[in-house]
mmCIF file of C-alpha atoms in Angstrom:
data_model
loop_
_atom_site.group_PDB
_atom_site.id
_atom_site.type_symbol
_atom_site.label_atom_id
_atom_site.label_comp_id
_atom_site.label_asym_id
_atom_site.label_seq_id
_atom_site.Cartn_x
_atom_site.Cartn_y
_atom_site.Cartn_z
ATOM 1 C CA MET A 54 20.052 2.920 -21.047
ATOM 2 C CA ILE A 55 18.148 0.952 -23.735
ATOM 3 C CA ASN A 56 18.288 2.145 -27.430
ATOM 4 C CA GLN A 57 15.206 2.839 -29.441
ATOM 5 C CA ALA A 58 15.423 -0.351 -31.503
ATOM 6 C CA THR A 59 15.498 -2.510 -28.402
ATOM 7 C CA LEU A 60 12.484 -0.785 -26.991
ATOM 8 C CA GLU A 61 10.525 -1.102 -30.199
ATOM 9 C CA PHE A 62 11.452 -4.789 -30.350
ATOM 10 C CA SER A 63 10.357 -5.259 -26.845
ATOM 11 C CA LEU A 64 7.119 -3.551 -27.548
ATOM 12 C CA GLN A 65 6.406 -5.766 -30.631
ATOM 13 C CA HIS A 66 7.140 -9.041 -28.640
ATOM 14 C CA ARG A 67 5.834 -8.293 -25.122
ATOM 15 C CA ASN A 68 2.988 -10.711 -25.125
ATOM 16 C CA ASP A 69 5.364 -13.478 -26.209
ATOM 17 C CA ASP A 70 7.015 -15.998 -23.903
ATOM 18 C CA PRO A 71 10.426 -14.748 -23.161
ATOM 19 C CA LYS A 72 11.953 -18.285 -22.867
ATOM 20 C CA SER A 73 10.476 -19.362 -26.297
ATOM 21 C CA LEU A 74 11.472 -16.042 -27.851
ATOM 22 C CA ALA A 75 15.003 -16.588 -26.642
ATOM 23 C CA LEU A 76 15.218 -19.879 -28.451
ATOM 24 C CA SER A 77 13.315 -18.988 -31.597
ATOM 25 C CA VAL A 78 13.868 -15.498 -32.652
ATOM 26 C CA ARG A 79 17.034 -13.968 -34.106
ATOM 27 C CA PRO A 80 16.913 -10.158 -33.575
ATOM 28 C CA PRO A 81 18.149 -7.429 -35.785
ATOM 29 C CA ALA A 82 21.755 -6.366 -35.066
ATOM 30 C CA ASP A 83 20.923 -3.160 -33.385
ATOM 31 C CA VAL A 84 18.658 -4.753 -30.823
ATOM 32 C CA ASP A 85 20.230 -5.598 -27.496
ATOM 33 C CA PHE A 86 18.382 -8.980 -27.124
ATOM 34 C CA ALA A 87 19.283 -9.608 -23.375
ATOM 35 C CA ALA A 88 17.768 -6.138 -22.660
ATOM 36 C CA ALA A 89 14.762 -6.720 -24.825
ATOM 37 C CA LEU A 90 14.014 -10.038 -22.858
ATOM 38 C CA GLN A 91 14.439 -8.209 -19.594
ATOM 39 C CA GLN A 92 11.970 -5.544 -20.818
ATOM 40 C CA ILE A 93 9.481 -8.124 -21.920
ATOM 41 C CA THR A 94 9.627 -10.053 -18.622
ATOM 42 C CA GLY A 95 9.376 -6.833 -16.656
ATOM 43 C CA TRP A 96 6.429 -5.683 -18.443
ATOM 44 C CA GLN A 97 4.623 -8.955 -18.085
ATOM 45 C CA ALA A 98 5.198 -8.864 -14.415
ATOM 46 C CA ALA A 99 4.113 -5.270 -14.205
ATOM 47 C CA ARG A 100 0.684 -5.973 -15.855
ATOM 48 C CA LYS A 101 -0.330 -7.600 -12.662
ATOM 49 C CA LYS A 102 1.811 -5.880 -10.163
ATOM 50 C CA LEU A 103 2.027 -2.188 -11.462
ATOM 51 C CA PRO A 104 -0.905 -1.991 -13.949
ATOM 52 C CA SER A 105 -0.638 1.835 -14.341
ATOM 53 C CA TRP A 106 3.088 1.583 -15.122
ATOM 54 C CA ALA A 107 2.466 -1.204 -17.776
ATOM 55 C CA GLU A 108 0.104 1.230 -19.538
ATOM 56 C CA CYS A 109 3.117 3.476 -20.229
ATOM 57 C CA ASP A 110 5.049 2.074 -23.136
ATOM 58 C CA ASP A 111 8.190 4.176 -22.319
ATOM 59 C CA ILE A 112 8.789 2.646 -18.924
ATOM 60 C CA ILE A 113 12.106 0.805 -18.575
ATOM 61 C CA TYR A 114 12.256 -2.322 -16.262
ATOM 62 C CA PRO A 115 15.504 -3.210 -14.509
ATOM 63 C CA HIS A 116 16.780 -6.586 -13.466
ATOM 64 C CA HIS A 117 14.291 -9.062 -12.072
ATOM 65 C CA LEU A 118 15.367 -8.711 -8.373
ATOM 66 C CA ALA A 119 14.274 -5.050 -8.381
ATOM 67 C CA MET A 120 10.994 -6.094 -9.847
ATOM 68 C CA GLU A 121 10.507 -8.890 -7.309
ATOM 69 C CA GLN A 122 11.379 -6.627 -4.331
ATOM 70 C CA CYS A 123 9.483 -3.635 -5.292
ATOM 71 C CA SER A 124 6.085 -2.801 -3.772
ATOM 72 C CA SER A 125 2.906 -3.483 -5.743
ATOM 73 C CA GLU A 126 0.799 -0.705 -6.951
ATOM 74 C CA HIS A 127 -1.884 -1.704 -4.517
ATOM 75 C CA THR A 128 0.361 -1.484 -1.408
ATOM 76 C CA ALA A 129 1.989 1.788 -2.735
ATOM 77 C CA ARG A 130 -1.483 3.447 -3.246
ATOM 78 C CA TYR A 131 -2.521 2.267 0.201
ATOM 79 C CA LYS A 132 0.618 3.798 1.792
ATOM 80 C CA ALA A 133 -0.255 7.060 0.048
ATOM 81 C CA GLN A 134 -3.688 7.099 1.444
ATOM 82 C CA VAL A 135 -2.151 6.729 4.980
ATOM 83 C CA VAL A 136 0.447 9.675 4.445
ATOM 84 C CA ALA A 137 -2.454 11.802 3.057
ATOM 85 C CA ARG A 138 -4.596 11.168 6.063
ATOM 86 C CA LEU A 139 -1.987 11.829 8.620
ATOM 87 C CA LEU A 140 -0.285 14.733 6.977
ATOM 88 C CA GLY A 141 -3.042 16.326 4.944
ATOM 89 C CA LYS A 142 -2.319 19.886 3.523
ATOM 90 C CA ARG A 143 0.967 19.740 5.424
ATOM 91 C CA ALA A 144 2.483 17.467 2.697
ATOM 92 C CA LYS A 145 1.857 19.823 -0.122
ATOM 93 C CA GLU A 146 3.795 22.550 1.648
ATOM 94 C CA GLY A 147 6.693 20.196 2.658
ATOM 95 C CA THR A 148 9.366 17.806 1.216
ATOM 96 C CA MET A 149 9.589 13.895 1.085
ATOM 97 C CA TYR A 150 12.695 11.900 0.957
ATOM 98 C CA ASP A 151 12.724 8.258 -0.130
ATOM 99 C CA LEU A 152 16.171 7.214 1.106
ATOM 100 C CA THR A 153 16.170 3.699 -0.310
ATOM 101 C CA GLY A 154 14.553 4.558 -3.788
ATOM 102 C CA GLY A 155 14.940 1.164 -5.606
ATOM 103 C CA LEU A 156 12.635 0.973 -8.637
ATOM 104 C CA GLY A 157 10.782 3.906 -7.265
ATOM 105 C CA VAL A 158 7.253 2.492 -7.166
ATOM 106 C CA ASP A 159 6.427 3.653 -3.584
ATOM 107 C CA PHE A 160 8.183 7.129 -4.527
ATOM 108 C CA SER A 161 5.900 7.333 -7.676
ATOM 109 C CA PHE A 162 2.687 7.321 -5.615
ATOM 110 C CA LEU A 163 3.940 9.098 -2.574
ATOM 111 C CA SER A 164 5.689 12.108 -4.363
ATOM 112 C CA PRO A 165 2.578 13.742 -5.797
ATOM 113 C CA LEU A 166 1.309 14.392 -2.219
ATOM 114 C CA PHE A 167 4.371 16.700 -1.528
ATOM 115 C CA GLY A 168 5.595 20.112 -2.898
ATOM 116 C CA LYS A 169 8.964 18.487 -3.443
ATOM 117 C CA ALA A 170 10.140 14.929 -3.380
ATOM 118 C CA VAL A 171 13.673 13.536 -3.361
ATOM 119 C CA TYR A 172 14.528 9.963 -4.622
ATOM 120 C CA VAL A 173 17.689 8.429 -3.318
ATOM 121 C CA GLU A 174 19.417 5.243 -4.467
ATOM 122 C CA GLN A 175 22.948 4.108 -4.267
ATOM 123 C CA GLN A 176 22.974 1.752 -7.273
ATOM 124 C CA HIS A 177 23.698 3.899 -10.297
ATOM 125 C CA GLU A 178 21.763 1.709 -12.714
ATOM 126 C CA LEU A 179 18.509 1.885 -10.687
ATOM 127 C CA SER A 180 18.838 5.636 -10.184
ATOM 128 C CA GLU A 181 19.102 6.194 -13.854
ATOM 129 C CA VAL A 182 16.198 3.814 -14.605
ATOM 130 C CA ALA A 183 14.072 5.501 -12.038
ATOM 131 C CA SER A 184 14.952 9.104 -13.047
ATOM 132 C CA HIS A 185 13.904 8.074 -16.708
ATOM 133 C CA ASN A 186 10.697 6.374 -15.476
ATOM 134 C CA PHE A 187 9.580 9.430 -13.416
ATOM 135 C CA LYS A 188 9.737 11.609 -16.381
ATOM 136 C CA MET A 189 7.681 9.194 -18.428
ATOM 137 C CA LEU A 190 5.144 8.907 -15.602
ATOM 138 C CA GLY A 191 4.877 12.770 -15.663
ATOM 139 C CA LEU A 192 5.938 13.342 -12.099
ATOM 140 C CA LYS A 193 6.631 16.945 -11.126
ATOM 141 C CA ASN A 194 8.852 18.547 -8.482
ATOM 142 C CA VAL A 195 10.976 15.423 -8.184
ATOM 143 C CA GLU A 196 14.694 14.907 -7.987
ATOM 144 C CA ALA A 197 16.644 11.678 -8.205
ATOM 145 C CA ARG A 198 19.964 11.345 -6.582
ATOM 146 C CA CYS A 199 22.644 8.441 -6.663
ATOM 147 C CA ALA A 200 23.716 8.467 -3.017
ATOM 148 C CA THR A 201 23.637 6.346 0.119
ATOM 149 C CA ALA A 202 20.753 6.741 2.646
ATOM 150 C CA ALA A 203 23.254 7.728 5.461
ATOM 151 C CA GLU A 204 25.023 10.497 3.691
ATOM 152 C CA THR A 205 21.665 11.872 2.417
ATOM 153 C CA LEU A 206 20.167 11.868 5.876
ATOM 154 C CA HIS A 207 23.182 13.691 7.360
ATOM 155 C CA SER A 208 22.611 16.410 4.768
ATOM 156 C CA ILE A 209 19.001 16.950 5.450
ATOM 157 C CA GLU A 210 18.022 20.063 7.357
ATOM 158 C CA HIS A 211 14.343 19.204 7.638
ATOM 159 C CA ALA A 212 11.879 16.903 5.943
ATOM 160 C CA THR A 213 8.073 16.501 6.181
ATOM 161 C CA MET A 214 8.469 12.758 5.775
ATOM 162 C CA ILE A 215 11.143 10.301 5.068
ATOM 163 C CA TYR A 216 10.323 6.794 3.574
ATOM 164 C CA LEU A 217 12.680 3.813 3.914
ATOM 165 C CA ASP A 218 12.408 0.288 2.431
ATOM 166 C CA PRO A 219 15.568 -1.267 3.972
ATOM 167 C CA ALA A 220 17.113 -4.168 2.129
ATOM 168 C CA ARG A 221 16.330 -7.588 3.625
ATOM 169 C CA ARG A 222 19.212 -9.499 2.006
ATOM 170 C CA ASP A 223 22.820 -9.916 3.187
ATOM 171 C CA ALA A 224 25.947 -9.304 1.243
ATOM 172 C CA HIS A 225 25.571 -12.984 -0.128
ATOM 173 C CA GLY A 226 21.972 -12.544 -1.271
ATOM 174 C CA GLY A 227 20.512 -14.504 1.661
ATOM 175 C CA ARG A 228 17.258 -13.183 3.318
ATOM 176 C CA THR A 229 17.538 -11.512 6.749
ATOM 177 C CA PHE A 230 14.664 -11.337 9.066
ATOM 178 C CA ALA A 231 15.869 -9.313 12.125
ATOM 179 C CA LEU A 232 15.215 -5.576 12.098
ATOM 180 C CA SER A 233 18.880 -5.023 12.938
ATOM 181 C CA ASP A 234 20.084 -6.943 10.013
ATOM 182 C CA CYS A 235 18.457 -4.788 7.445
ATOM 183 C CA THR A 236 20.242 -2.324 5.452
ATOM 184 C CA PRO A 237 20.219 0.545 6.276
ATOM 185 C CA ASP A 238 19.959 -0.151 9.945
ATOM 186 C CA VAL A 239 16.967 1.816 10.864
ATOM 187 C CA LEU A 240 17.605 1.274 14.440
ATOM 188 C CA SER A 241 20.876 3.151 14.564
ATOM 189 C CA MET A 242 19.460 5.942 12.416
ATOM 190 C CA LYS A 243 16.167 6.204 14.275
ATOM 191 C CA SER A 244 17.170 9.364 16.502
ATOM 192 C CA GLU A 245 18.435 11.172 13.457
ATOM 193 C CA LEU A 246 15.491 10.231 11.350
ATOM 194 C CA LEU A 247 13.118 11.669 13.971
ATOM 195 C CA GLU A 248 15.281 14.754 14.487
ATOM 196 C CA LYS A 249 15.218 15.508 10.704
ATOM 197 C CA ALA A 250 11.579 14.540 9.727
ATOM 198 C CA ASP A 251 8.180 14.989 11.097
ATOM 199 C CA MET A 252 7.085 11.669 9.991
ATOM 200 C CA VAL A 253 9.005 8.398 9.121
ATOM 201 C CA MET A 254 7.403 5.384 7.254
ATOM 202 C CA ILE A 255 9.325 2.121 6.947
ATOM 203 C CA LYS A 256 8.447 -0.757 4.707
ATOM 204 C CA LEU A 257 9.438 -4.160 6.491
ATOM 205 C CA SER A 258 9.279 -7.776 5.884
ATOM 206 C CA PRO A 259 6.155 -9.645 6.831
ATOM 207 C CA MET A 260 8.220 -12.200 8.434
ATOM 208 C CA LEU A 261 9.178 -9.750 11.260
ATOM 209 C CA ASP A 262 7.386 -10.033 14.598
ATOM 210 C CA TRP A 263 5.426 -6.765 14.803
ATOM 211 C CA HIS A 264 5.388 -6.792 18.551
ATOM 212 C CA GLU A 265 9.211 -6.621 18.495
ATOM 213 C CA VAL A 266 9.100 -3.917 15.817
ATOM 214 C CA VAL A 267 6.992 -1.778 17.864
ATOM 215 C CA ARG A 268 9.118 -2.381 20.933
ATOM 216 C CA GLN A 269 12.325 -1.787 19.142
ATOM 217 C CA LEU A 270 11.492 1.345 17.282
ATOM 218 C CA GLY A 271 9.336 3.095 19.976
ATOM 219 C CA ASP A 272 7.434 6.141 18.853
ATOM 220 C CA VAL A 273 5.390 4.080 16.444
ATOM 221 C CA ARG A 274 2.069 5.976 15.924
ATOM 222 C CA GLU A 275 0.581 3.311 13.583
ATOM 223 C CA LEU A 276 1.617 -0.008 12.246
ATOM 224 C CA HIS A 277 0.048 -1.358 8.961
ATOM 225 C CA ILE A 278 -0.108 -5.122 8.295
ATOM 226 C CA ILE A 279 -0.783 -5.234 4.420
ATOM 227 C CA SER A 280 -2.033 -8.367 2.611
ATOM 228 C CA ILE A 281 -3.052 -8.888 -1.135
ATOM 229 C CA LYS A 282 -5.275 -11.575 -1.897
ATOM 230 C CA ASN A 283 -4.757 -13.107 1.623
ATOM 231 C CA GLU A 284 -0.983 -13.065 1.352
ATOM 232 C CA CYS A 285 0.761 -10.921 3.848
ATOM 233 C CA LYS A 286 3.195 -8.570 1.767
ATOM 234 C CA GLU A 287 4.660 -6.029 4.334
ATOM 235 C CA ILE A 288 4.676 -4.569 7.793
ATOM 236 C CA THR A 289 4.687 -0.730 7.739
ATOM 237 C CA PRO A 290 5.361 1.207 10.823
ATOM 238 C CA VAL A 291 4.921 4.956 11.010
ATOM 239 C CA LEU A 292 6.737 7.029 13.430
ATOM 240 C CA LEU A 293 6.144 10.555 14.312
ATOM 241 C CA SER A 294 8.528 13.205 15.801
ATOM 242 C CA ALA A 295 7.671 14.867 19.132
ATOM 243 C CA SER A 296 6.469 18.005 17.519
ATOM 244 C CA CYS A 297 4.267 16.167 15.075
ATOM 245 C CA ARG A 298 2.784 13.905 17.790
ATOM 246 C CA ASP A 299 1.951 17.244 19.757
ATOM 247 C CA ASN A 300 0.151 18.600 16.624
ATOM 248 C CA LEU A 301 -1.781 15.377 15.994
ATOM 249 C CA GLN A 302 -2.884 14.764 19.585
ATOM 250 C CA ARG A 303 -4.861 18.009 19.531
ATOM 251 C CA THR A 304 -7.199 16.294 17.018
ATOM 252 C CA ALA A 305 -10.098 14.082 18.062
ATOM 253 C CA ASP A 306 -8.722 10.743 17.001
ATOM 254 C CA SER A 307 -5.236 11.310 18.456
ATOM 255 C CA ARG A 308 -5.707 11.364 22.176
ATOM 256 C CA THR A 309 -3.594 8.209 23.329
ATOM 257 C CA PRO A 310 0.003 7.156 23.155
ATOM 258 C CA GLU A 311 -0.919 3.734 21.999
ATOM 259 C CA THR A 312 0.049 2.375 18.577
ATOM 260 C CA LYS A 313 -2.805 1.801 16.251
ATOM 261 C CA ILE A 314 -2.568 -1.516 14.353
ATOM 262 C CA TYR A 315 -4.375 -1.753 10.961
ATOM 263 C CA CYS A 316 -4.939 -5.070 9.365
ATOM 264 C CA ILE A 317 -5.476 -4.640 5.616
ATOM 265 C CA ASN A 318 -6.313 -7.318 3.019
ATOM 266 C CA ASP A 319 -7.402 -5.886 -0.131
ATOM 267 C CA ASN A 320 -10.529 -3.831 0.733
ATOM 268 C CA GLN A 321 -10.919 -5.458 4.157
ATOM 269 C CA GLU A 322 -9.797 -3.353 7.248
ATOM 270 C CA PHE A 323 -9.590 -4.216 10.860
ATOM 271 C CA SER A 324 -7.874 -1.972 13.472
ATOM 272 C CA PHE A 325 -7.165 -1.963 17.195
ATOM 273 C CA THR A 326 -4.935 -0.309 19.513
ATOM 274 C CA PHE A 327 -1.677 -1.801 21.178
ATOM 275 C CA SER A 328 0.327 -0.544 24.108
ATOM 276 C CA VAL A 329 3.800 -1.700 24.860
ATOM 277 C CA THR A 330 3.229 -1.102 28.500
ATOM 278 C CA THR A 331 0.451 -3.806 28.657
ATOM 279 C CA ALA A 332 2.122 -5.961 25.970
ATOM 280 C CA ASN A 333 2.728 -8.875 28.575
ATOM 281 C CA ASN A 334 -0.918 -8.810 29.772
ATOM 282 C CA ASP A 335 -2.539 -11.132 27.364
ATOM 283 C CA THR A 336 -2.143 -8.868 24.382
ATOM 284 C CA ARG A 337 -1.126 -11.975 22.365
ATOM 285 C CA ASN A 338 -4.692 -12.860 22.818
ATOM 286 C CA GLU A 339 -4.597 -16.081 24.737
ATOM 287 C CA ARG A 340 -8.211 -16.916 25.411
ATOM 288 C CA ALA A 341 -9.938 -17.902 28.493
ATOM 289 C CA VAL A 342 -11.516 -21.507 28.626
ATOM 290 C CA ASP A 343 -15.004 -20.016 29.254
ATOM 291 C CA ASP A 344 -14.717 -17.926 25.981
ATOM 292 C CA GLN A 345 -14.589 -20.939 23.624
ATOM 293 C CA ALA A 346 -17.504 -21.994 21.553
ATOM 294 C CA ASP A 347 -19.574 -25.040 20.725
ATOM 295 C CA CYS A 348 -20.696 -24.990 17.059
ATOM 296 C CA VAL A 349 -23.727 -26.454 15.502
ATOM 297 C CA ALA A 350 -24.929 -27.047 12.022
ATOM 298 C CA GLY A 351 -26.459 -23.883 10.678
ATOM 299 C CA ASP A 352 -23.897 -21.581 12.386
ATOM 300 C CA PHE A 353 -21.542 -19.289 10.465
ATOM 301 C CA LEU A 354 -17.994 -20.074 10.440
ATOM 302 C CA PHE A 355 -15.583 -17.086 10.118
ATOM 303 C CA VAL A 356 -11.925 -17.488 8.917
ATOM 304 C CA PRO A 357 -9.809 -14.454 9.675
ATOM 305 C CA ASN A 358 -7.582 -13.020 6.654
ATOM 306 C CA ALA A 359 -3.837 -13.217 6.609
ATOM 307 C CA SER A 360 -3.312 -9.663 8.111
ATOM 308 C CA VAL A 361 -5.388 -10.451 11.094
ATOM 309 C CA MET A 362 -3.675 -13.758 11.541
ATOM 310 C CA LYS A 363 -0.322 -12.021 11.551
ATOM 311 C CA ALA A 364 -1.713 -9.570 13.966
ATOM 312 C CA GLY A 365 -2.969 -12.221 16.270
ATOM 313 C CA CYS A 366 -5.778 -9.967 17.494
ATOM 314 C CA PHE A 367 -8.280 -12.816 18.172
ATOM 315 C CA GLU A 368 -9.558 -11.466 21.458
ATOM 316 C CA GLU A 369 -10.114 -8.033 19.961
ATOM 317 C CA MET A 370 -12.159 -9.743 17.045
ATOM 318 C CA SER A 371 -14.224 -11.757 19.594
ATOM 319 C CA SER A 372 -15.038 -8.590 21.539
ATOM 320 C CA ARG A 373 -15.817 -6.403 18.401
ATOM 321 C CA TYR A 374 -18.100 -8.897 16.642
ATOM 322 C CA GLY A 375 -19.602 -10.871 19.590
ATOM 323 C CA ILE A 376 -18.047 -14.241 18.114
ATOM 324 C CA ARG A 377 -16.099 -16.996 19.759
ATOM 325 C CA GLN A 378 -13.264 -19.233 18.755
ATOM 326 C CA ILE A 379 -13.782 -23.050 18.606
ATOM 327 C CA SER A 380 -10.485 -23.440 20.593
ATOM 328 C CA ASP A 381 -7.314 -21.365 21.541
ATOM 329 C CA ASN A 382 -5.359 -22.555 18.520
ATOM 330 C CA SER A 383 -7.941 -23.089 15.816
ATOM 331 C CA HIS A 384 -8.403 -19.355 15.024
ATOM 332 C CA LEU A 385 -11.778 -20.307 13.573
ATOM 333 C CA PHE A 386 -14.778 -18.341 14.859
ATOM 334 C CA VAL A 387 -18.530 -19.276 14.934
ATOM 335 C CA SER A 388 -21.641 -17.306 15.550
ATOM 336 C CA PRO A 389 -25.358 -17.877 14.792
ATOM 337 C CA ARG A 390 -25.519 -14.608 12.930
ATOM 338 C CA PHE A 391 -23.841 -13.509 9.751
ATOM 339 C CA ILE A 392 -21.448 -10.644 10.032
ATOM 340 C CA ASP A 393 -21.220 -8.707 6.694
ATOM 341 C CA ASP A 394 -18.008 -6.922 7.485
ATOM 342 C CA PHE A 395 -15.992 -9.513 9.006
ATOM 343 C CA PRO A 396 -12.253 -9.324 7.896
ATOM 344 C CA GLY A 397 -11.932 -12.684 6.219
ATOM 345 C CA ARG A 398 -14.010 -15.391 4.714
ATOM 346 C CA ALA A 399 -17.444 -16.545 5.912
ATOM 347 C CA PHE A 400 -19.037 -19.920 5.484
ATOM 348 C CA ARG A 401 -22.396 -21.707 6.673
ATOM 349 C CA ILE A 402 -21.732 -24.860 8.482
ATOM 350 C CA SER A 403 -23.823 -27.650 6.947
ATOM 351 C CA ALA A 404 -22.503 -30.581 9.082
ATOM 352 C CA ILE A 405 -19.963 -31.522 11.798
ATOM 353 C CA SER A 406 -18.287 -34.846 11.969
ATOM 354 C CA SER A 407 -15.809 -36.673 14.125
ATOM 355 C CA MET A 408 -13.042 -38.713 12.589
ATOM 356 C CA ASN A 409 -15.050 -41.896 13.242
ATOM 357 C CA LYS A 410 -15.329 -43.870 10.027
ATOM 358 C CA ARG A 411 -19.052 -44.522 10.321
ATOM 359 C CA GLU A 412 -19.821 -40.883 11.158
ATOM 360 C CA LEU A 413 -17.584 -39.809 8.313
ATOM 361 C CA ARG A 414 -19.553 -41.760 5.744
ATOM 362 C CA GLN A 415 -22.774 -40.496 7.154
ATOM 363 C CA THR A 416 -21.638 -36.728 7.208
ATOM 364 C CA LEU A 417 -19.827 -36.683 3.827
ATOM 365 C CA GLY A 418 -22.668 -38.505 2.030
ATOM 366 C CA ASN A 419 -22.335 -37.875 -1.687
ATOM 367 C CA ILE A 420 -19.589 -35.430 -1.592
ATOM 368 C CA THR A 421 -16.838 -36.375 -4.030
ATOM 369 C CA LYS A 422 -14.764 -33.361 -3.986
ATOM 370 C CA ALA A 423 -14.209 -30.484 -1.596
ATOM 371 C CA ASN A 424 -11.836 -27.645 -0.607
ATOM 372 C CA ILE A 425 -9.925 -28.722 2.549
ATOM 373 C CA ALA A 426 -8.126 -26.515 5.007
ATOM 374 C CA VAL A 427 -6.570 -27.645 8.497
ATOM 375 C CA ARG A 428 -6.167 -25.647 11.527
ATOM 376 C CA ASN A 429 -4.609 -27.156 14.661
ATOM 377 C CA PHE A 430 -5.026 -30.561 13.137
ATOM 378 C CA PRO A 431 -2.611 -33.622 13.150
ATOM 379 C CA MET A 432 -2.808 -34.072 9.412
ATOM 380 C CA THR A 433 -1.982 -31.834 6.376
ATOM 381 C CA ALA A 434 -4.725 -30.865 3.986
ATOM 382 C CA GLU A 435 -3.344 -33.322 1.390
ATOM 383 C CA GLN A 436 -3.123 -36.194 3.987
ATOM 384 C CA LEU A 437 -6.695 -35.593 4.901
ATOM 385 C CA ARG A 438 -7.830 -35.384 1.305
ATOM 386 C CA LYS A 439 -6.334 -38.952 0.631
ATOM 387 C CA ARG A 440 -7.888 -40.276 3.909
ATOM 388 C CA LEU A 441 -11.245 -38.879 2.907
ATOM 389 C CA ARG A 442 -10.804 -39.947 -0.794
ATOM 390 C CA LEU A 443 -12.025 -36.564 -2.218
ATOM 391 C CA SER A 444 -10.757 -34.673 -5.076
ATOM 392 C CA ASP A 445 -10.082 -30.914 -4.942
ATOM 393 C CA GLY A 446 -12.440 -28.167 -5.555
ATOM 394 C CA GLY A 447 -16.369 -27.894 -5.880
ATOM 395 C CA GLU A 448 -18.771 -25.980 -3.738
ATOM 396 C CA ASP A 449 -18.092 -27.803 -0.406
ATOM 397 C CA TYR A 450 -15.467 -26.584 2.054
ATOM 398 C CA ILE A 451 -14.061 -28.803 4.815
ATOM 399 C CA PHE A 452 -12.371 -27.302 7.842
ATOM 400 C CA ALA A 453 -10.445 -29.786 9.930
ATOM 401 C CA THR A 454 -9.666 -28.708 13.538
ATOM 402 C CA THR A 455 -9.353 -29.566 17.107
ATOM 403 C CA ASP A 456 -12.089 -28.291 19.672
ATOM 404 C CA ASP A 457 -11.563 -26.973 23.092
ATOM 405 C CA LYS A 458 -12.024 -30.573 24.405
ATOM 406 C CA GLY A 459 -9.131 -31.866 22.302
ATOM 407 C CA LYS A 460 -11.512 -33.552 19.907
ATOM 408 C CA HIS A 461 -10.527 -33.783 16.206
ATOM 409 C CA ILE A 462 -13.491 -32.552 14.091
ATOM 410 C CA LEU A 463 -14.508 -31.723 10.437
ATOM 411 C CA LEU A 464 -16.776 -28.639 9.566
ATOM 412 C CA VAL A 465 -18.453 -29.180 6.393
ATOM 413 C CA CYS A 466 -19.461 -25.785 5.022
ATOM 414 C CA LYS A 467 -20.644 -23.860 1.945
ATOM 415 C CA LYS A 468 -20.400 -20.267 1.121
ATOM 416 C CA PRO A 469 -23.297 -18.284 2.424
#
């Protein structure tokens, strides 16, 4: 662990640039300079990623990989809300195990929901750091163990919930994307997990195909696609044991065996149900030709957020909001009316142009700069910017796409 002199030094210099500090400062002899720089770097990352941790001066930050891989406070708080909704008062009477503790961020937000919470981490250094941090955060009724997920699972008699965040890197540090390649292998552990726990929550890579996750795991009650600032961060399936499913199915909102998919982006939420038995019958949302839309100036343009894009729930969105896509692969929606709770961004179309040079000159007029995005278009945003000779930024937004007739068009928009 870090000595007091090192902690005090890191506190004094935590607003300094670590790289400049490493080159310009000669620390006192009793300061572990490498550890201090690690603390400073960790705290600066925590200010944005873990603000409530950053407010606690006595938190110890481990190596950068642990900071990089840990959940953000936003996603951890959201998962705690999901657990509270599903388990309610049962959590306070029960026990939670986090079998892949890591830095302990998720554990720190989940554990207060339970009567007892057990953190498990096989790396001794991380386990020590987490144990210290839990005390600094004032967590009660928690226990930290240095052990493997498998041996701990074998020893559990019963848990109200088990949480896992399988490592997504191989022995050489390379990223893995298949569910079966994660460590520990949750597929091989699934039967024992559901025998031992009422509920299992698993944090997975956003690179995974969620359809395959639901199919491979089975028993997935809910699946949460979580984004922050329109960047997809994780896919989190929730599995329930048979007894827990029976209890929940007595409630009003739990009458079907389908999986409920939640698309979360900051404060935006869109949800729909998915059934593996009908997965091959258009659940990927291929759209019918007669369900595509012409758009005109004055219409509103709707751009789905990252979680909705990951889910691919375009048909559900069309049905829910009464809006239509410009074409199958554009994933841009139009409507003559504004939708206040649309899960994404909204714009007002001020003009529409083909790629004809004369029409472009007439449409773009005095526009000298714009925010450009492309969807199902043969040029990149940067290539189109050079073609149009526009600088970046400003109040105008140009969406380049291909309509249902195969015509390349530009939608010139402003925020409503």
